[in-house]
PDB file of C-alpha atoms and ligand atoms in Angstrom:
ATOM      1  CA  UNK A  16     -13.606  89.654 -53.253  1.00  0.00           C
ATOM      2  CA  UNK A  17     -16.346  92.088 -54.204  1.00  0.00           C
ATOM      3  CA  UNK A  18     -15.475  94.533 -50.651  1.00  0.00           C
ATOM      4  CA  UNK A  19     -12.016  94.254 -52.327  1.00  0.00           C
ATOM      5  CA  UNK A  20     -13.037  96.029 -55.314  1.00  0.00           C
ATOM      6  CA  UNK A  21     -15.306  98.180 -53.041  1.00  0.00           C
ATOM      7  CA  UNK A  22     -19.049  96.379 -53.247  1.00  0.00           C
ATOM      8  CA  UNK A  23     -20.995  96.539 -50.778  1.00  0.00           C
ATOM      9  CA  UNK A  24     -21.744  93.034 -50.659  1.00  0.00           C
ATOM     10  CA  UNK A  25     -24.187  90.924 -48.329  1.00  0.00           C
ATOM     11  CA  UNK A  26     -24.680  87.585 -47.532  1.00  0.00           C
ATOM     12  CA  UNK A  27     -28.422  86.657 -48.361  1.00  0.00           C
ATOM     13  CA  UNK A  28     -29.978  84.588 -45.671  1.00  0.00           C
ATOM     14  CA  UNK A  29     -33.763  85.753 -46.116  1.00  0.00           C
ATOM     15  CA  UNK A  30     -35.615  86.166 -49.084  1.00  0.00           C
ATOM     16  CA  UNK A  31     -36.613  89.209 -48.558  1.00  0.00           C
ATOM     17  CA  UNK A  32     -33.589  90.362 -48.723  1.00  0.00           C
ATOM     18  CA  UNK A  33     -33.403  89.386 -52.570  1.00  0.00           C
ATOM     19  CA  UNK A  34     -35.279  92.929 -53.011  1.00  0.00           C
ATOM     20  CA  UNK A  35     -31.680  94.773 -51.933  1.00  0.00           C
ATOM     21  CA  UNK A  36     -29.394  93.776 -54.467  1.00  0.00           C
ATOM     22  CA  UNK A  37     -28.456  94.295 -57.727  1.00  0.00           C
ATOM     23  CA  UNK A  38     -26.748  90.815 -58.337  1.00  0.00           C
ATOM     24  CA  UNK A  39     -26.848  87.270 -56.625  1.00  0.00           C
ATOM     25  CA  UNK A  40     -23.895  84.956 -56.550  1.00  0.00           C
ATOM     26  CA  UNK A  41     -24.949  81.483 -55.721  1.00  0.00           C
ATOM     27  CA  UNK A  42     -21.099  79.756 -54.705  1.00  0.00           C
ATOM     28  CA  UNK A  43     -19.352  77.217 -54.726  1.00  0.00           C
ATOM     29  CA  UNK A  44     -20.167  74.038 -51.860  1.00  0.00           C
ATOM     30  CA  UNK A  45     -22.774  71.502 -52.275  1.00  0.00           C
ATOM     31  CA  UNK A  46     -25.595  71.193 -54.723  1.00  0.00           C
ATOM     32  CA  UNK A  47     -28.094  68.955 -53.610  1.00  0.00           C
ATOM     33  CA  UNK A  48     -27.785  70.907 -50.207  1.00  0.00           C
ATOM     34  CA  UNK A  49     -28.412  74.356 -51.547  1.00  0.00           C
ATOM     35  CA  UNK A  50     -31.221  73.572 -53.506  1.00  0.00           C
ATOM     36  CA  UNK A  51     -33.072  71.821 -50.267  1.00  0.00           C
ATOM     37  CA  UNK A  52     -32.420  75.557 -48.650  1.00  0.00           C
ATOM     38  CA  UNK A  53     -33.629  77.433 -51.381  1.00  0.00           C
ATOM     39  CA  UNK A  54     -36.657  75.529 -51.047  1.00  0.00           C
ATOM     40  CA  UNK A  55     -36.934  75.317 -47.425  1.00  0.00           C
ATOM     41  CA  UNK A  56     -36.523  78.457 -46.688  1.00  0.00           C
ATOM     42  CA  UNK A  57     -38.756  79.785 -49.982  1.00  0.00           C
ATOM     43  CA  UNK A  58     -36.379  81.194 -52.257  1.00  0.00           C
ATOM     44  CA  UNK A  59     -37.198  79.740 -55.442  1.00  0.00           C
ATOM     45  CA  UNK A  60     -40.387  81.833 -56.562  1.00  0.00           C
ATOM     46  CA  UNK A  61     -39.185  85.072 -55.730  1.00  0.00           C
ATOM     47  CA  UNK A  62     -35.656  83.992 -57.477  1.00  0.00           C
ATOM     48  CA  UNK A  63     -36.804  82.987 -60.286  1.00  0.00           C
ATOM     49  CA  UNK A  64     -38.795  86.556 -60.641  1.00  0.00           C
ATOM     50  CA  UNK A  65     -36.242  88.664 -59.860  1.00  0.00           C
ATOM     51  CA  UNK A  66     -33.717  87.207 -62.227  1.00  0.00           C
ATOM     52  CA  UNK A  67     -36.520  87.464 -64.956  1.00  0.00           C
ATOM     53  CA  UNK A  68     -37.148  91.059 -64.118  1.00  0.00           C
ATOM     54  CA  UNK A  69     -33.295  91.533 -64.749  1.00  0.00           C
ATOM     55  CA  UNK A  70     -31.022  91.101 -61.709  1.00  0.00           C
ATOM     56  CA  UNK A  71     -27.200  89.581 -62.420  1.00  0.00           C
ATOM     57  CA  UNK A  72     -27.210  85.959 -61.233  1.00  0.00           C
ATOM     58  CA  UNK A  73     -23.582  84.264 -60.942  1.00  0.00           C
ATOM     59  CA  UNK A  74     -23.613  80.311 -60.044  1.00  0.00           C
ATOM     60  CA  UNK A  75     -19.959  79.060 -59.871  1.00  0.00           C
ATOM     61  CA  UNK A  76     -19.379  75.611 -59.309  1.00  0.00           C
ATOM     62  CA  UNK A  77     -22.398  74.243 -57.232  1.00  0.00           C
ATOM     63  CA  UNK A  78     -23.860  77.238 -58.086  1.00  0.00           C
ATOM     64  CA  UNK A  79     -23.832  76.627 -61.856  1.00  0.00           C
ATOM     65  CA  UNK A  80     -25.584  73.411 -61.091  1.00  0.00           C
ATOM     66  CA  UNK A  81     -27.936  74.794 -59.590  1.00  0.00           C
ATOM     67  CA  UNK A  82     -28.504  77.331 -62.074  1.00  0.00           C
ATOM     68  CA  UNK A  83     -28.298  75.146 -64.845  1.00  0.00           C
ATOM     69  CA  UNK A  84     -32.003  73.797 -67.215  1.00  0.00           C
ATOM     70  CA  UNK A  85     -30.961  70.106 -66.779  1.00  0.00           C
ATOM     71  CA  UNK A  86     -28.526  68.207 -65.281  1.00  0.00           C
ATOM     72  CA  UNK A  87     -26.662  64.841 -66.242  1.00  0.00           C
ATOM     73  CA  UNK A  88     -27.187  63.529 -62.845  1.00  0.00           C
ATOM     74  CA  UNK A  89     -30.268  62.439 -61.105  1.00  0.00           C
ATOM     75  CA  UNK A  90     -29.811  65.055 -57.941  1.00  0.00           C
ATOM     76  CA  UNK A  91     -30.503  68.078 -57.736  1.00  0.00           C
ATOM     77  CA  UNK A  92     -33.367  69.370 -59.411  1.00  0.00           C
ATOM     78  CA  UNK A  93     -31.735  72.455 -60.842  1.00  0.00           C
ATOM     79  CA  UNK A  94     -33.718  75.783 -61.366  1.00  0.00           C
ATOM     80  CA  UNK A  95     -33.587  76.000 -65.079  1.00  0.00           C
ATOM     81  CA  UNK A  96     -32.449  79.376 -64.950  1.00  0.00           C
ATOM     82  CA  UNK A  97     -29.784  79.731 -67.980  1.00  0.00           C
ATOM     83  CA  UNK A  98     -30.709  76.858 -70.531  1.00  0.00           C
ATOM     84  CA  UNK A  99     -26.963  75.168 -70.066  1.00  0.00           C
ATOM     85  CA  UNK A 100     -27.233  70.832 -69.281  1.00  0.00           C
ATOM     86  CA  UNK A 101     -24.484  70.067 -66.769  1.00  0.00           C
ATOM     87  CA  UNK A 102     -22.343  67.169 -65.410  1.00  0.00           C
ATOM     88  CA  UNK A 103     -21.311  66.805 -61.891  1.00  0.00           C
ATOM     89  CA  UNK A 104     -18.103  65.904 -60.440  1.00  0.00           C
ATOM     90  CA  UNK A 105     -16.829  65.812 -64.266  1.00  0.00           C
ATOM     91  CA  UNK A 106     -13.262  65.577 -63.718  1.00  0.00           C
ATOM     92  CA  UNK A 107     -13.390  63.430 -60.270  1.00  0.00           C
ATOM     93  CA  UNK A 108     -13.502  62.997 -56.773  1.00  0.00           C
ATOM     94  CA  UNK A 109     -11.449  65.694 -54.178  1.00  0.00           C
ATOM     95  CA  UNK A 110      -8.077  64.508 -55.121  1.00  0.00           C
ATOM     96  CA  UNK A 111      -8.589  65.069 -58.974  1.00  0.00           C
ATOM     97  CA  UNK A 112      -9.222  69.021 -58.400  1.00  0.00           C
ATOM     98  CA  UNK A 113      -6.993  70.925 -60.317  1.00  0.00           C
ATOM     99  CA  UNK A 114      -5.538  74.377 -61.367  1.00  0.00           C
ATOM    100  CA  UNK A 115      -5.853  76.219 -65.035  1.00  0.00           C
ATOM    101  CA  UNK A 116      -5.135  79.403 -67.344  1.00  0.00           C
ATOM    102  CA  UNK A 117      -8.154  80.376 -68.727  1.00  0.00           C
ATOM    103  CA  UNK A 118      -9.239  82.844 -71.275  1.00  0.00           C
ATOM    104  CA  UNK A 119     -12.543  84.343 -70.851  1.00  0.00           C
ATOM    105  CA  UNK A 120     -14.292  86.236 -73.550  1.00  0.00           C
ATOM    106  CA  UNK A 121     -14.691  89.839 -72.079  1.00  0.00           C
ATOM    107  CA  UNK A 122     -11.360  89.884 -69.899  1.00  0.00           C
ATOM    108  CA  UNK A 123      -8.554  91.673 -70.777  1.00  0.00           C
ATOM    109  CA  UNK A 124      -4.594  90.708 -70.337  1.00  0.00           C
ATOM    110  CA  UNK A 125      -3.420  87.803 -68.910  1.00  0.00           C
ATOM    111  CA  UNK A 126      -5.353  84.300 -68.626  1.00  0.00           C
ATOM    112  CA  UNK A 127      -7.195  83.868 -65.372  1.00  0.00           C
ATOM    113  CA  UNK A 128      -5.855  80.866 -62.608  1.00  0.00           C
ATOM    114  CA  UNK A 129      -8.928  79.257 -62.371  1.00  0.00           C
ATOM    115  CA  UNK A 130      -9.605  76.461 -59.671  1.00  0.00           C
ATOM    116  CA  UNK A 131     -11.506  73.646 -60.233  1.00  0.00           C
ATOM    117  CA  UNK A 132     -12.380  71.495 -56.753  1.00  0.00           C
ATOM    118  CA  UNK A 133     -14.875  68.603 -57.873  1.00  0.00           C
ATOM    119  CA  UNK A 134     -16.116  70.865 -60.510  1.00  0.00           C
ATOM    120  CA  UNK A 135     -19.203  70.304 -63.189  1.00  0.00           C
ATOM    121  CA  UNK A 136     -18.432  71.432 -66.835  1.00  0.00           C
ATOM    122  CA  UNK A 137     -21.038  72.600 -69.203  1.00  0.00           C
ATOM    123  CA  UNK A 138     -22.173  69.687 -71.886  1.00  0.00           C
ATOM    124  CA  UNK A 139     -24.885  71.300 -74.033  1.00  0.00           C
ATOM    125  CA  UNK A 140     -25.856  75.458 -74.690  1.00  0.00           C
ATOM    126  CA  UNK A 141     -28.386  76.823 -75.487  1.00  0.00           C
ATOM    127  CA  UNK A 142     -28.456  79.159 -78.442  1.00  0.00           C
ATOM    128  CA  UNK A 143     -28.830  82.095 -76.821  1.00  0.00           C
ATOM    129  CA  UNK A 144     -26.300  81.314 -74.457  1.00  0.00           C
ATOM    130  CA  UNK A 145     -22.110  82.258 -74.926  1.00  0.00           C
ATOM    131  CA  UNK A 146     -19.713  80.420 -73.895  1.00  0.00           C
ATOM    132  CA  UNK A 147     -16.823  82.331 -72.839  1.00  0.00           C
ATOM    133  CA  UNK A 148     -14.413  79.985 -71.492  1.00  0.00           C
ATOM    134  CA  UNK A 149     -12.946  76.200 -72.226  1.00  0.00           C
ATOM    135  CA  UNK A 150     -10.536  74.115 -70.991  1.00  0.00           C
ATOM    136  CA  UNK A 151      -7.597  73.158 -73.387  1.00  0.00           C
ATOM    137  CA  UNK A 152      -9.531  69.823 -74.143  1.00  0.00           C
ATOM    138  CA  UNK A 153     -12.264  72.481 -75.478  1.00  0.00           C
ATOM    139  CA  UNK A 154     -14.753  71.515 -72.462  1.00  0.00           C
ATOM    140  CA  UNK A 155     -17.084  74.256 -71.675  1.00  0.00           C
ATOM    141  CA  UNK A 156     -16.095  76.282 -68.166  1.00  0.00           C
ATOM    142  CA  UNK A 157     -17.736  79.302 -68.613  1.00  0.00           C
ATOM    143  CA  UNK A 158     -21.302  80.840 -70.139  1.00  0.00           C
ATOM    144  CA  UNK A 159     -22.552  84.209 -69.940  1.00  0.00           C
ATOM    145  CA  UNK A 160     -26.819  85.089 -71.103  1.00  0.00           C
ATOM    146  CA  UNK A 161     -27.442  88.265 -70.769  1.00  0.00           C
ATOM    147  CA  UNK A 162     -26.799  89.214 -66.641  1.00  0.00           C
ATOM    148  CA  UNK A 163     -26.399  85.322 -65.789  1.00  0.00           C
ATOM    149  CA  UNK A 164     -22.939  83.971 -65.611  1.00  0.00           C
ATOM    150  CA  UNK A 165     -22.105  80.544 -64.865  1.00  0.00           C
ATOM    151  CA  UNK A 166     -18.491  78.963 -64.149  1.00  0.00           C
ATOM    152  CA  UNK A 167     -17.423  75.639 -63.364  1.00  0.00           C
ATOM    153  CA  UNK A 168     -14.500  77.075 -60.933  1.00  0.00           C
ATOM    154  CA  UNK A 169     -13.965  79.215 -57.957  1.00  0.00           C
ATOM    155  CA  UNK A 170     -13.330  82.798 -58.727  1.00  0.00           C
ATOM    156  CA  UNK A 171     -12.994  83.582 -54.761  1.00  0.00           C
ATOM    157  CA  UNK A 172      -9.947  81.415 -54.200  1.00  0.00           C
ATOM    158  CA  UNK A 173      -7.368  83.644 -56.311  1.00  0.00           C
ATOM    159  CA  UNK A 174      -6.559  86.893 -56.186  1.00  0.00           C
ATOM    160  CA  UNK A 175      -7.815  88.006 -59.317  1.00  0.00           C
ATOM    161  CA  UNK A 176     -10.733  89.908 -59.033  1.00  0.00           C
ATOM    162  CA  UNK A 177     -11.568  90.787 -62.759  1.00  0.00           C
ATOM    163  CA  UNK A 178     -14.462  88.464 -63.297  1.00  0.00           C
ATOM    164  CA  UNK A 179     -15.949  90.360 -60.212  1.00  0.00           C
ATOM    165  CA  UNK A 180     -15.400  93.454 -61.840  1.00  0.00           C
ATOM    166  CA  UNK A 181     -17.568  91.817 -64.809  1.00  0.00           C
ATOM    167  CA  UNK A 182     -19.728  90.835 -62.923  1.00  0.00           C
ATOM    168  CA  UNK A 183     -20.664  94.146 -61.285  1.00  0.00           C
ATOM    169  CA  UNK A 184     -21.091  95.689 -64.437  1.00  0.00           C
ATOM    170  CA  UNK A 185     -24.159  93.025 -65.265  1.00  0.00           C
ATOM    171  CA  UNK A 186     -24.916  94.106 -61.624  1.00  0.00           C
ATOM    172  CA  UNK A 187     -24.841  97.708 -62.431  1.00  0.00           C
ATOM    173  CA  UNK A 188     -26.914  96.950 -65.812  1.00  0.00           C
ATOM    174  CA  UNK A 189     -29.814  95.423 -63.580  1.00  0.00           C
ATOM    175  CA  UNK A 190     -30.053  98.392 -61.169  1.00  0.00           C
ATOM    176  CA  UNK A 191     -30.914 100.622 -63.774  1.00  0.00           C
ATOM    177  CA  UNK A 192     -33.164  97.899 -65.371  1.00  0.00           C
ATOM    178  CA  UNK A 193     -36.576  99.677 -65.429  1.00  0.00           C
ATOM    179  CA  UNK A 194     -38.611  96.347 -65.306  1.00  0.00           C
ATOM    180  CA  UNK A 195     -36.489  95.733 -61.682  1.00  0.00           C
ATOM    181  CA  UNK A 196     -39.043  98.329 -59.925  1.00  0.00           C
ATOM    182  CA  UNK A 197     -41.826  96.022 -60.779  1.00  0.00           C
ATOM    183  CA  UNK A 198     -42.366  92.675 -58.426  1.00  0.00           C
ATOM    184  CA  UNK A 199     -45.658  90.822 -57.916  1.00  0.00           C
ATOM    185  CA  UNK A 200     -45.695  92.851 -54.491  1.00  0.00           C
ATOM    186  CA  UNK A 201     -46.606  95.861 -56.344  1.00  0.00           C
ATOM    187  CA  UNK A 202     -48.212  94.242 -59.478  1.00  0.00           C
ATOM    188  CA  UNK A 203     -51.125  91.765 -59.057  1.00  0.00           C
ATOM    189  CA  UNK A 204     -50.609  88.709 -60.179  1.00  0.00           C
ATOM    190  CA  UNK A 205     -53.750  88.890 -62.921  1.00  0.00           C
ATOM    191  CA  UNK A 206     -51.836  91.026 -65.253  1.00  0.00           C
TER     192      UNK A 206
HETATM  193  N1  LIG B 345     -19.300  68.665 -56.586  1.00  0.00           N
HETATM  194  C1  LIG B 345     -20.145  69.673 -56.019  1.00  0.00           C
HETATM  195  C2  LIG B 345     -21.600  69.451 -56.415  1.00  0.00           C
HETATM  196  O1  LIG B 345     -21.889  68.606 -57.172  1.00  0.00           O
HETATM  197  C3  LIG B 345     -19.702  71.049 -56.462  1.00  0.00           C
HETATM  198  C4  LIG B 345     -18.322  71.329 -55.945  1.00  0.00           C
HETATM  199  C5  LIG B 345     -17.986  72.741 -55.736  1.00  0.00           C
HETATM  200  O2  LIG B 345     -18.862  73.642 -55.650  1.00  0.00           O
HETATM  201  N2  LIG B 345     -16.726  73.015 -55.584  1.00  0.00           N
HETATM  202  O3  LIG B 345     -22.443  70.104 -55.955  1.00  0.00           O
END
């Protein structure tokens, strides 16, 4: 979706590669599972810096989980990185997955076909946080803070690419970030 609308996007497999983008997108798939990676394979220091030095974070779906302060469920422990609380599996198993028109603050035209496979919703925000989307029973799909989005659905499995496009501008926002040229690499860790 983001080569579509000519990104050059990468698929992060090594932390270090966290120091050549402007934007991580944490998908859709399996909670529990991606938050044993992120800690097997280190990720969770160095993630939690860079989104606090300003780089766009997007969790959708699992990823919003895993995103998320606290959870409603007892697995995973999420990162605590937009202060949203978050229920699993909300609307079901598999079989209850579902299709809806969405508006979402900050896109123009027509609502967005959003699909929802086993998906979380949001139950509590924080203050700071925005929601920008609900479902018709007013249940919480979408949240923006600053460069961290968060949605309940899978953007990727439409053609619609305009929550990309939003995205990229959050992403576009952190490269010119001045605190993003500072990491503990270059900084030591006393100051
Ligand atoms: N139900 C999954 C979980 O709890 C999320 C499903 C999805 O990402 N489509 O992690």
């Amino acid at each position: 979706m983001f080569r579509k609308i000519g990104i050059n996007a990468i698929e992060v497999r090594k932390v270090q590669q966290l120091s050549e983008i402007d934007g991580l997108v944490i998908p859709g798939g399996e909670s529990t599972t991606i938050v044993k990676l992120l800690t097997r394979f280190d990720f969770i220091d160095q993630l939690r810096e860079k989104v606090h030095y300003g780089m766009a974070l997007w969790g959708t779906c699992a990823g919003m989980i895993v995103i998320a302060r606290e959870l409603a469920d007892s697995y995973p422990i999420p990162l605590n990185l937009i202060d949203i609380s978050v229920a699993r599996n909300y609307f079901g198993r598999q079989v209850d997955s579902f299709e809806a028109e969405l508006h979402i603050d900050g896109i123009e035209g027509d609502p967005m076909r959003a699909v929802f496979i086993r998906a979380p919703i949001v139950q509590t925000i924080g203050e700071e946080v925005m929601q920008i989307a609900s479902t018709d029973d007013g249940q919480a799909v979408a949240v923006k803070k600053d460069r961290i989005l968060a949605t309940s659905f899978h953007p990727e499995l439409t053609s619609d690419t305009r929550l990309h496009a939003l995205f990229l501008e959050l992403a576009k926002e952190a490269r010119e970030d001045p605190r993003r040229n500072r990491s503990t690499e270059e900084s030591p860790s006393s100051v």
